Amino acid sequence: MSDDLKNQELEEELVEATEEEVVETVETTELSDLQARFDEVENKYLRAHAEMQNIQRRATEERQQLQKYRSQDLAKKVLPALDNLERALAVEGLTDDVKKGLEMTRDSLVQALKEEGVEEVAVETFDANYHMAVQTLAADDDHPADTIAQVFQKGYQLHDRLLRPAMVVVYS
Amino acid sequence: MSDDLKNQELEEELVEATEEEVVETVETTELSDLQARFDEVENKYLRAHAEMQNIQRRATEERQQLQKYRSQDLAKKVLPALDNLERALAVEGLTDDVKKGLEMTRDSLVQALKEEGVEEVAVETFDANYHMAVQTLAADDDHPADTIAQVFQKGYQLHDRLLRPAMVVVYS
């Protein structure tokens, strides 16, 4: 083999090797690019999936809250009519018919509210979360502090949520 | 160059070419596998994203519906109390005090319902969607068909939704 021929062969081999390398480099770059894009979109998918579950959970919670307290606004506005009925019933000298009619009306209102979760606030012992003291009396042996002496106006709550406090006279 | 050498070289070249092909095939397979996985996860991401938007849209719509009709149940149950009050007010011989008390109570109930979107059903012309005919009268020149002669019991609607139909006497 002449030197020229050898050189030519070497050169050809070099060119071949370089071409091969280029092909491999291009494919490796393509592969790692795709891998990066794959990782990115997979992350986006996982985040979207997690977010979707959060949104569903929040929507369910919100729906339950809305359902639970749905009657709150109307209930609050109906309470003055109930007060009026109770005041009317406290008036002396009503005829039996009128009294009976007022009682029926009051009872049907109370029943309607009850079915929707509205109940009178309990007035056993004074609780600032549920009662408003409109007057205080001096506590003594028979009437320890925080005993409720009188209820001026009933309080109401919707499930655990206060609609309005009871107006009370309390020993303190 | 001897024939042996030439042959050896040719063989080496062949082996090299085959190895190169194998490498290329492996890389090409890896690339197309990854591409397939990429396409799959991208599709999953796009679907999850679309579903997320659907869930949000539905949750918003549902929330709006719940808000709009939230007073429906309590309103329906309060109507009999309102009927009672109106019947009581129709009784003859009430004292002025009682009458005034009943009127105040009725007005406060009507106001509470109105603020929550509850209104009386209109009774201009008979409409089977909003009225129930409890009695019919023969229509004549003065009373064309579908004229409402009398309302026995008021109907009520919450926004566009009927709570109960008006009970009417209608010409037909």
CSV table of C-alpha atoms in Angstrom, one decimal:
chain,number,residue,atom,x,y,z
A,1,MET,CA,0.0,0.0,0.0
A,2,SER,CA,1.4,3.4,-0.9
A,3,ASP,CA,1.6,6.1,1.6
A,4,ASP,CA,-0.9,8.1,-0.4
A,5,LEU,CA,-3.4,5.3,-0.3
A,6,LYS,CA,-2.9,4.8,3.4
A,7,ASN,CA,-3.4,8.5,4.0
A,8,GLN,CA,-6.5,8.5,1.9
A,9,GLU,CA,-7.9,5.6,3.8
A,10,LEU,CA,-7.1,7.2,7.1
A,11,GLU,CA,-8.8,10.4,6.0
A,12,GLU,CA,-11.8,8.5,4.9
A,13,GLU,CA,-11.9,6.7,8.2
A,14,LEU,CA,-11.7,10.0,10.0
A,15,VAL,CA,-14.5,11.5,7.9
A,16,GLU,CA,-16.6,8.4,8.6
A,17,ALA,CA,-16.0,8.5,12.3
A,18,THR,CA,-16.9,12.2,12.4
A,19,GLU,CA,-20.1,11.6,10.5
A,20,GLU,CA,-21.0,8.8,12.8
A,21,GLU,CA,-20.3,11.0,15.8
A,22,VAL,CA,-22.4,13.8,14.3
A,23,VAL,CA,-25.3,11.4,13.7
A,24,GLU,CA,-25.0,10.1,17.3
A,25,THR,CA,-24.8,13.6,18.7
A,26,VAL,CA,-27.8,14.7,16.8
A,27,GLU,CA,-29.8,11.7,18.0
A,28,THR,CA,-28.6,12.1,21.6
A,29,THR,CA,-29.6,15.7,21.6
A,30,GLU,CA,-32.9,14.9,20.1
A,31,LEU,CA,-33.5,12.3,22.7
A,32,SER,CA,-32.5,14.5,25.6
A,33,ASP,CA,-34.6,17.3,24.3
A,34,LEU,CA,-37.6,15.1,24.0
A,35,GLN,CA,-36.9,13.7,27.4
A,36,ALA,CA,-36.9,17.2,28.8
A,37,ARG,CA,-40.2,18.0,27.1
A,38,PHE,CA,-41.6,14.7,28.3
A,39,ASP,CA,-40.6,15.6,31.9
A,40,GLU,CA,-42.1,19.0,31.6
A,41,VAL,CA,-45.5,17.9,30.3
A,42,GLU,CA,-45.6,15.0,32.8
A,43,ASN,CA,-45.1,17.5,35.6
A,44,LYS,CA,-47.8,19.7,34.1
A,45,TYR,CA,-50.1,16.7,33.9
A,46,LEU,CA,-49.4,15.7,37.5
A,47,ARG,CA,-50.0,19.3,38.7
A,48,ALA,CA,-53.2,19.6,36.7
A,49,HIS,CA,-54.4,16.3,38.1
A,50,ALA,CA,-53.7,17.4,41.7
A,51,GLU,CA,-55.3,20.8,41.1
A,52,MET,CA,-58.4,19.1,39.6
A,53,GLN,CA,-58.8,17.0,42.8
A,54,ASN,CA,-58.4,20.2,44.9
A,55,ILE,CA,-61.0,22.0,42.9
A,56,GLN,CA,-63.5,19.1,43.2
A,57,ARG,CA,-62.9,18.9,46.9
A,58,ARG,CA,-63.3,22.6,47.4
A,59,ALA,CA,-66.4,22.7,45.3
A,60,THR,CA,-67.9,19.8,47.3
A,61,GLU,CA,-67.1,21.6,50.6
A,62,GLU,CA,-68.5,24.9,49.3
A,63,ARG,CA,-71.7,23.2,48.1
A,64,GLN,CA,-72.2,21.5,51.5
A,65,GLN,CA,-71.7,24.8,53.3
A,66,LEU,CA,-74.2,26.6,51.0
A,67,GLN,CA,-76.7,23.8,51.5
A,68,LYS,CA,-76.3,23.8,55.3
A,69,TYR,CA,-76.7,27.5,55.7
A,70,ARG,CA,-79.0,28.2,52.7
A,71,SER,CA,-81.9,29.3,54.8
A,72,GLN,CA,-79.8,31.8,56.8
A,73,ASP,CA,-80.9,35.0,55.1
A,74,LEU,CA,-84.6,34.3,54.9
A,75,ALA,CA,-84.7,32.9,58.4
A,76,LYS,CA,-83.1,36.1,59.8
A,77,LYS,CA,-85.7,38.2,58.0
A,78,VAL,CA,-88.6,36.0,59.2
A,79,LEU,CA,-87.7,36.3,62.9
A,80,PRO,CA,-89.3,39.8,63.4
A,81,ALA,CA,-92.7,38.3,62.2
A,82,LEU,CA,-92.3,35.6,64.8
A,83,ASP,CA,-91.5,38.3,67.5
A,84,ASN,CA,-94.7,40.2,66.4
A,85,LEU,CA,-96.7,37.0,66.8
A,86,GLU,CA,-95.4,36.3,70.2
A,87,ARG,CA,-95.9,39.9,71.3
A,88,ALA,CA,-99.5,39.7,70.0
A,89,LEU,CA,-100.1,36.5,71.9
A,90,ALA,CA,-98.9,38.2,75.1
A,91,VAL,CA,-101.6,40.9,74.8
A,92,GLU,CA,-104.5,40.5,77.4
A,93,GLY,CA,-108.1,40.1,76.3
A,94,LEU,CA,-107.7,38.3,73.0
A,95,THR,CA,-110.8,36.3,71.9
A,96,ASP,CA,-110.3,32.6,71.8
A,97,ASP,CA,-110.6,32.5,68.0
A,98,VAL,CA,-107.9,35.2,67.5
A,99,LYS,CA,-105.6,33.5,70.1
A,100,LYS,CA,-106.0,30.2,68.4
A,101,GLY,CA,-105.3,31.7,65.0
A,102,LEU,CA,-102.2,33.5,66.3
A,103,GLU,CA,-100.9,30.3,68.0
A,104,MET,CA,-101.4,28.3,64.8
A,105,THR,CA,-99.6,30.9,62.8
A,106,ARG,CA,-96.7,31.1,65.3
A,107,ASP,CA,-96.4,27.3,65.5
A,108,SER,CA,-96.3,26.9,61.7
A,109,LEU,CA,-93.5,29.5,61.5
A,110,VAL,CA,-91.6,27.8,64.3
A,111,GLN,CA,-92.0,24.5,62.6
A,112,ALA,CA,-90.9,25.8,59.3
A,113,LEU,CA,-87.8,27.3,60.8
A,114,LYS,CA,-87.1,24.1,62.8
A,115,GLU,CA,-87.3,22.0,59.7
A,116,GLU,CA,-84.6,24.2,58.1
A,117,GLY,CA,-82.3,23.8,61.1
A,118,VAL,CA,-83.3,27.0,63.0
A,119,GLU,CA,-83.7,26.7,66.8
A,120,GLU,CA,-84.0,28.9,69.8
A,121,VAL,CA,-80.8,29.7,71.5
A,122,ALA,CA,-80.6,27.9,74.9
A,123,VAL,CA,-80.6,30.3,77.9
A,124,GLU,CA,-79.5,28.1,80.8
A,125,THR,CA,-76.3,30.0,81.8
A,126,PHE,CA,-75.1,33.3,80.4
A,127,ASP,CA,-72.8,32.8,77.4
A,128,ALA,CA,-71.5,35.9,75.7
A,129,ASN,CA,-71.3,34.0,72.4
A,130,TYR,CA,-75.1,33.5,72.3
A,131,HIS,CA,-76.5,36.1,74.7
A,132,MET,CA,-76.5,39.9,74.9
A,133,ALA,CA,-76.9,41.3,78.4
A,134,VAL,CA,-79.3,44.3,78.1
A,135,GLN,CA,-79.4,44.6,81.9
A,136,THR,CA,-77.6,43.2,84.9
A,137,LEU,CA,-78.7,42.4,88.4
A,138,ALA,CA,-76.5,42.0,91.5
A,139,ALA,CA,-75.8,38.3,92.1
A,140,ASP,CA,-76.6,36.8,95.5
A,141,ASP,CA,-76.7,33.5,97.2
A,142,ASP,CA,-79.9,32.5,95.5
A,143,HIS,CA,-78.8,33.9,92.1
A,144,PRO,CA,-75.2,33.2,91.4
A,145,ALA,CA,-73.3,35.1,88.7
A,146,ASP,CA,-74.2,34.3,85.1
A,147,THR,CA,-77.7,33.1,86.0
A,148,ILE,CA,-80.2,34.4,83.5
A,149,ALA,CA,-83.0,36.3,85.2
A,150,GLN,CA,-85.2,37.1,82.2
A,151,VAL,CA,-85.2,36.8,78.4
A,152,PHE,CA,-86.3,40.0,76.7
A,153,GLN,CA,-86.1,38.6,73.2
A,154,LYS,CA,-85.4,35.1,72.1
A,155,GLY,CA,-82.2,34.3,70.2
A,156,TYR,CA,-81.9,31.9,67.3
A,157,GLN,CA,-79.2,29.8,65.7
A,158,LEU,CA,-79.1,28.0,62.4
A,159,HIS,CA,-77.2,24.7,63.2
A,160,ASP,CA,-74.0,26.0,64.9
A,161,ARG,CA,-74.3,29.5,63.5
A,162,LEU,CA,-75.9,32.3,65.5
A,163,LEU,CA,-78.6,34.2,63.7
A,164,ARG,CA,-79.1,36.7,66.5
A,165,PRO,CA,-78.3,36.6,70.2
A,166,ALA,CA,-80.9,36.3,73.0
A,167,MET,CA,-81.5,39.6,74.8
A,168,VAL,CA,-81.3,38.8,78.5
A,169,VAL,CA,-81.1,40.2,82.0
A,170,VAL,CA,-78.3,38.5,83.8
A,171,TYR,CA,-77.0,38.3,87.4
A,172,SER,CA,-73.4,39.3,87.8
B,1,MET,CA,-2.0,-5.1,-0.1
B,2,SER,CA,-2.5,-8.8,0.1
B,3,ASP,CA,-5.9,-10.4,-0.6
B,4,ASP,CA,-5.9,-11.5,3.0
B,5,LEU,CA,-5.5,-8.1,4.3
B,6,LYS,CA,-8.1,-6.8,2.0
B,7,ASN,CA,-10.5,-9.4,3.1
B,8,GLN,CA,-9.8,-8.7,6.7
B,9,GLU,CA,-10.4,-5.0,6.1
B,10,LEU,CA,-13.7,-5.7,4.3
B,11,GLU,CA,-14.8,-7.9,7.2
B,12,GLU,CA,-14.0,-5.2,9.7
B,13,GLU,CA,-15.9,-2.7,7.7
B,14,LEU,CA,-18.9,-5.0,7.6
B,15,VAL,CA,-18.8,-5.5,11.3
B,16,GLU,CA,-18.4,-1.8,11.9
B,17,ALA,CA,-21.4,-1.0,9.6
B,18,THR,CA,-23.6,-3.6,11.4
B,19,GLU,CA,-22.6,-2.2,14.8
B,20,GLU,CA,-23.4,1.3,13.6
B,21,GLU,CA,-26.8,0.2,12.3
B,22,VAL,CA,-27.6,-1.5,15.6
B,23,VAL,CA,-26.7,1.6,17.5
B,24,GLU,CA,-28.8,3.7,15.2
B,25,THR,CA,-31.7,1.2,15.5
B,26,VAL,CA,-31.6,1.2,19.3
B,27,GLU,CA,-31.5,5.0,19.4
B,28,THR,CA,-34.3,5.3,16.9
B,29,THR,CA,-36.4,2.9,18.9
B,30,GLU,CA,-35.7,4.7,22.1
B,31,LEU,CA,-36.7,8.0,20.4
B,32,SER,CA,-39.9,6.7,19.0
B,33,ASP,CA,-40.8,5.1,22.3
B,34,LEU,CA,-40.2,8.3,24.1
B,35,GLN,CA,-42.1,10.2,21.5
B,36,ALA,CA,-45.1,7.8,22.0
B,37,ARG,CA,-44.9,8.3,25.8
B,38,PHE,CA,-44.6,12.0,25.3
B,39,ASP,CA,-47.7,12.1,23.0
B,40,GLU,CA,-49.6,10.0,25.6
B,41,VAL,CA,-48.8,12.2,28.6
B,42,GLU,CA,-49.4,15.3,26.5
B,43,ASN,CA,-52.9,14.0,25.7
B,44,LYS,CA,-53.6,13.2,29.3
B,45,TYR,CA,-52.5,16.7,30.3
B,46,LEU,CA,-54.7,18.3,27.7
B,47,ARG,CA,-57.7,16.2,28.8
B,48,ALA,CA,-57.0,16.9,32.5
B,49,HIS,CA,-56.8,20.7,31.7
B,50,ALA,CA,-60.0,20.6,29.8
B,51,GLU,CA,-61.7,18.6,32.5
B,52,MET,CA,-60.5,21.0,35.1
B,53,GLN,CA,-62.1,23.9,33.3
B,54,ASN,CA,-65.3,21.9,33.0
B,55,ILE,CA,-65.3,21.2,36.7
B,56,GLN,CA,-64.7,24.8,37.5
B,57,ARG,CA,-67.5,25.9,35.2
B,58,ARG,CA,-69.9,23.4,36.5
B,59,ALA,CA,-69.0,24.3,40.1
B,60,THR,CA,-69.6,28.0,39.4
B,61,GLU,CA,-73.0,27.3,37.7
B,62,GLU,CA,-74.0,25.0,40.6
B,63,ARG,CA,-73.0,27.6,43.2
B,64,GLN,CA,-75.0,30.3,41.3
B,65,GLN,CA,-78.1,28.0,41.2
B,66,LEU,CA,-77.8,27.1,44.9
B,67,GLN,CA,-77.5,30.8,45.7
B,68,LYS,CA,-80.4,31.9,43.5
B,69,TYR,CA,-82.8,29.3,44.9
B,70,ARG,CA,-81.3,28.9,48.4
B,71,SER,CA,-84.5,30.2,50.1
B,72,GLN,CA,-86.8,27.8,48.3
B,73,ASP,CA,-87.4,25.3,51.1
B,74,LEU,CA,-87.9,27.7,53.9
B,75,ALA,CA,-90.0,30.0,51.7
B,76,LYS,CA,-92.4,27.1,50.8
B,77,LYS,CA,-92.7,26.2,54.5
B,78,VAL,CA,-93.4,29.8,55.5
B,79,LEU,CA,-96.3,30.3,53.1
B,80,PRO,CA,-98.9,28.5,55.3
B,81,ALA,CA,-98.2,31.0,58.1
B,82,LEU,CA,-98.8,33.8,55.6
B,83,ASP,CA,-102.1,32.2,54.6
B,84,ASN,CA,-103.1,32.0,58.2
B,85,LEU,CA,-102.4,35.6,58.7
B,86,GLU,CA,-104.4,36.6,55.7
B,87,ARG,CA,-107.3,34.4,56.8
B,88,ALA,CA,-107.1,35.9,60.3
B,89,LEU,CA,-107.2,39.4,58.8
B,90,ALA,CA,-110.3,38.5,56.8
B,91,VAL,CA,-112.2,37.7,60.0
B,92,GLU,CA,-114.9,40.3,60.9
B,93,GLY,CA,-114.9,42.1,64.3
B,94,LEU,CA,-111.1,42.3,65.0
B,95,THR,CA,-110.1,45.1,67.4
B,96,ASP,CA,-108.0,47.8,65.8
B,97,ASP,CA,-105.0,46.7,67.9
B,98,VAL,CA,-105.2,43.1,66.8
B,99,LYS,CA,-105.8,44.0,63.2
B,100,LYS,CA,-102.8,46.3,63.2
B,101,GLY,CA,-100.6,43.7,64.8
B,102,LEU,CA,-101.7,41.1,62.2
B,103,GLU,CA,-101.1,43.5,59.4
B,104,MET,CA,-97.6,44.4,60.7
B,105,THR,CA,-96.8,40.7,61.0
B,106,ARG,CA,-98.1,39.9,57.5
B,107,ASP,CA,-96.2,42.8,56.0
B,108,SER,CA,-93.0,41.8,57.6
B,109,LEU,CA,-93.3,38.3,56.3
B,110,VAL,CA,-94.2,39.5,52.8
B,111,GLN,CA,-91.2,41.9,52.9
B,112,ALA,CA,-88.9,39.1,54.1
B,113,LEU,CA,-90.0,36.8,51.3
B,114,LYS,CA,-89.8,39.6,48.7
B,115,GLU,CA,-86.2,40.5,49.7
B,116,GLU,CA,-85.3,36.8,49.1
B,117,GLY,CA,-86.9,36.9,45.6
B,118,VAL,CA,-90.3,35.5,46.5
B,119,GLU,CA,-93.3,37.2,44.8
B,120,GLU,CA,-97.0,36.5,44.3
B,121,VAL,CA,-97.9,34.8,41.1
B,122,ALA,CA,-99.6,37.2,38.7
B,123,VAL,CA,-103.3,36.4,38.0
B,124,GLU,CA,-104.2,38.4,35.0
B,125,THR,CA,-105.0,35.6,32.6
B,126,PHE,CA,-105.2,31.9,33.2
B,127,ASP,CA,-101.9,30.2,32.7
B,128,ALA,CA,-101.7,26.5,33.5
B,129,ASN,CA,-98.0,26.9,34.4
B,130,TYR,CA,-98.8,29.1,37.3
B,131,HIS,CA,-102.5,28.6,38.2
B,132,MET,CA,-104.6,25.6,39.3
B,133,ALA,CA,-108.3,25.9,38.3
B,134,VAL,CA,-110.3,24.6,41.3
B,135,GLN,CA,-113.5,25.6,39.7
B,136,THR,CA,-114.7,26.8,36.2
B,137,LEU,CA,-117.5,29.1,35.2
B,138,ALA,CA,-119.1,29.4,31.7
B,139,ALA,CA,-117.4,32.1,29.7
B,140,ASP,CA,-119.7,34.8,28.1
B,141,ASP,CA,-119.4,38.1,26.3
B,142,ASP,CA,-118.4,39.9,29.5
B,143,HIS,CA,-116.1,37.1,30.7
B,144,PRO,CA,-114.0,35.6,27.9
B,145,ALA,CA,-112.4,32.3,28.3
B,146,ASP,CA,-109.3,32.2,30.5
B,147,THR,CA,-110.4,35.2,32.6
B,148,ILE,CA,-109.8,34.6,36.3
B,149,ALA,CA,-112.9,35.1,38.3
B,150,GLN,CA,-111.5,34.6,41.8
B,151,VAL,CA,-108.3,33.7,43.6
B,152,PHE,CA,-108.9,31.1,46.4
B,153,GLN,CA,-105.3,31.0,47.5
B,154,LYS,CA,-102.4,33.1,46.3
B,155,GLY,CA,-99.6,31.4,44.4
B,156,TYR,CA,-95.9,32.2,44.9
B,157,GLN,CA,-92.8,32.0,42.8
B,158,LEU,CA,-89.1,32.3,43.7
B,159,HIS,CA,-87.6,34.2,40.7
B,160,ASP,CA,-88.7,32.1,37.7
B,161,ARG,CA,-89.4,29.0,39.8
B,162,LEU,CA,-92.9,28.2,40.9
B,163,LEU,CA,-93.2,27.5,44.7
B,164,ARG,CA,-96.9,26.8,44.5
B,165,PRO,CA,-99.6,27.6,41.9
B,166,ALA,CA,-102.4,30.1,42.6
B,167,MET,CA,-105.8,28.3,43.2
B,168,VAL,CA,-108.3,30.1,41.0
B,169,VAL,CA,-111.8,30.1,39.6
B,170,VAL,CA,-111.6,30.6,35.9
B,171,TYR,CA,-114.0,31.2,33.0
B,172,SER,CA,-113.8,28.6,30.2
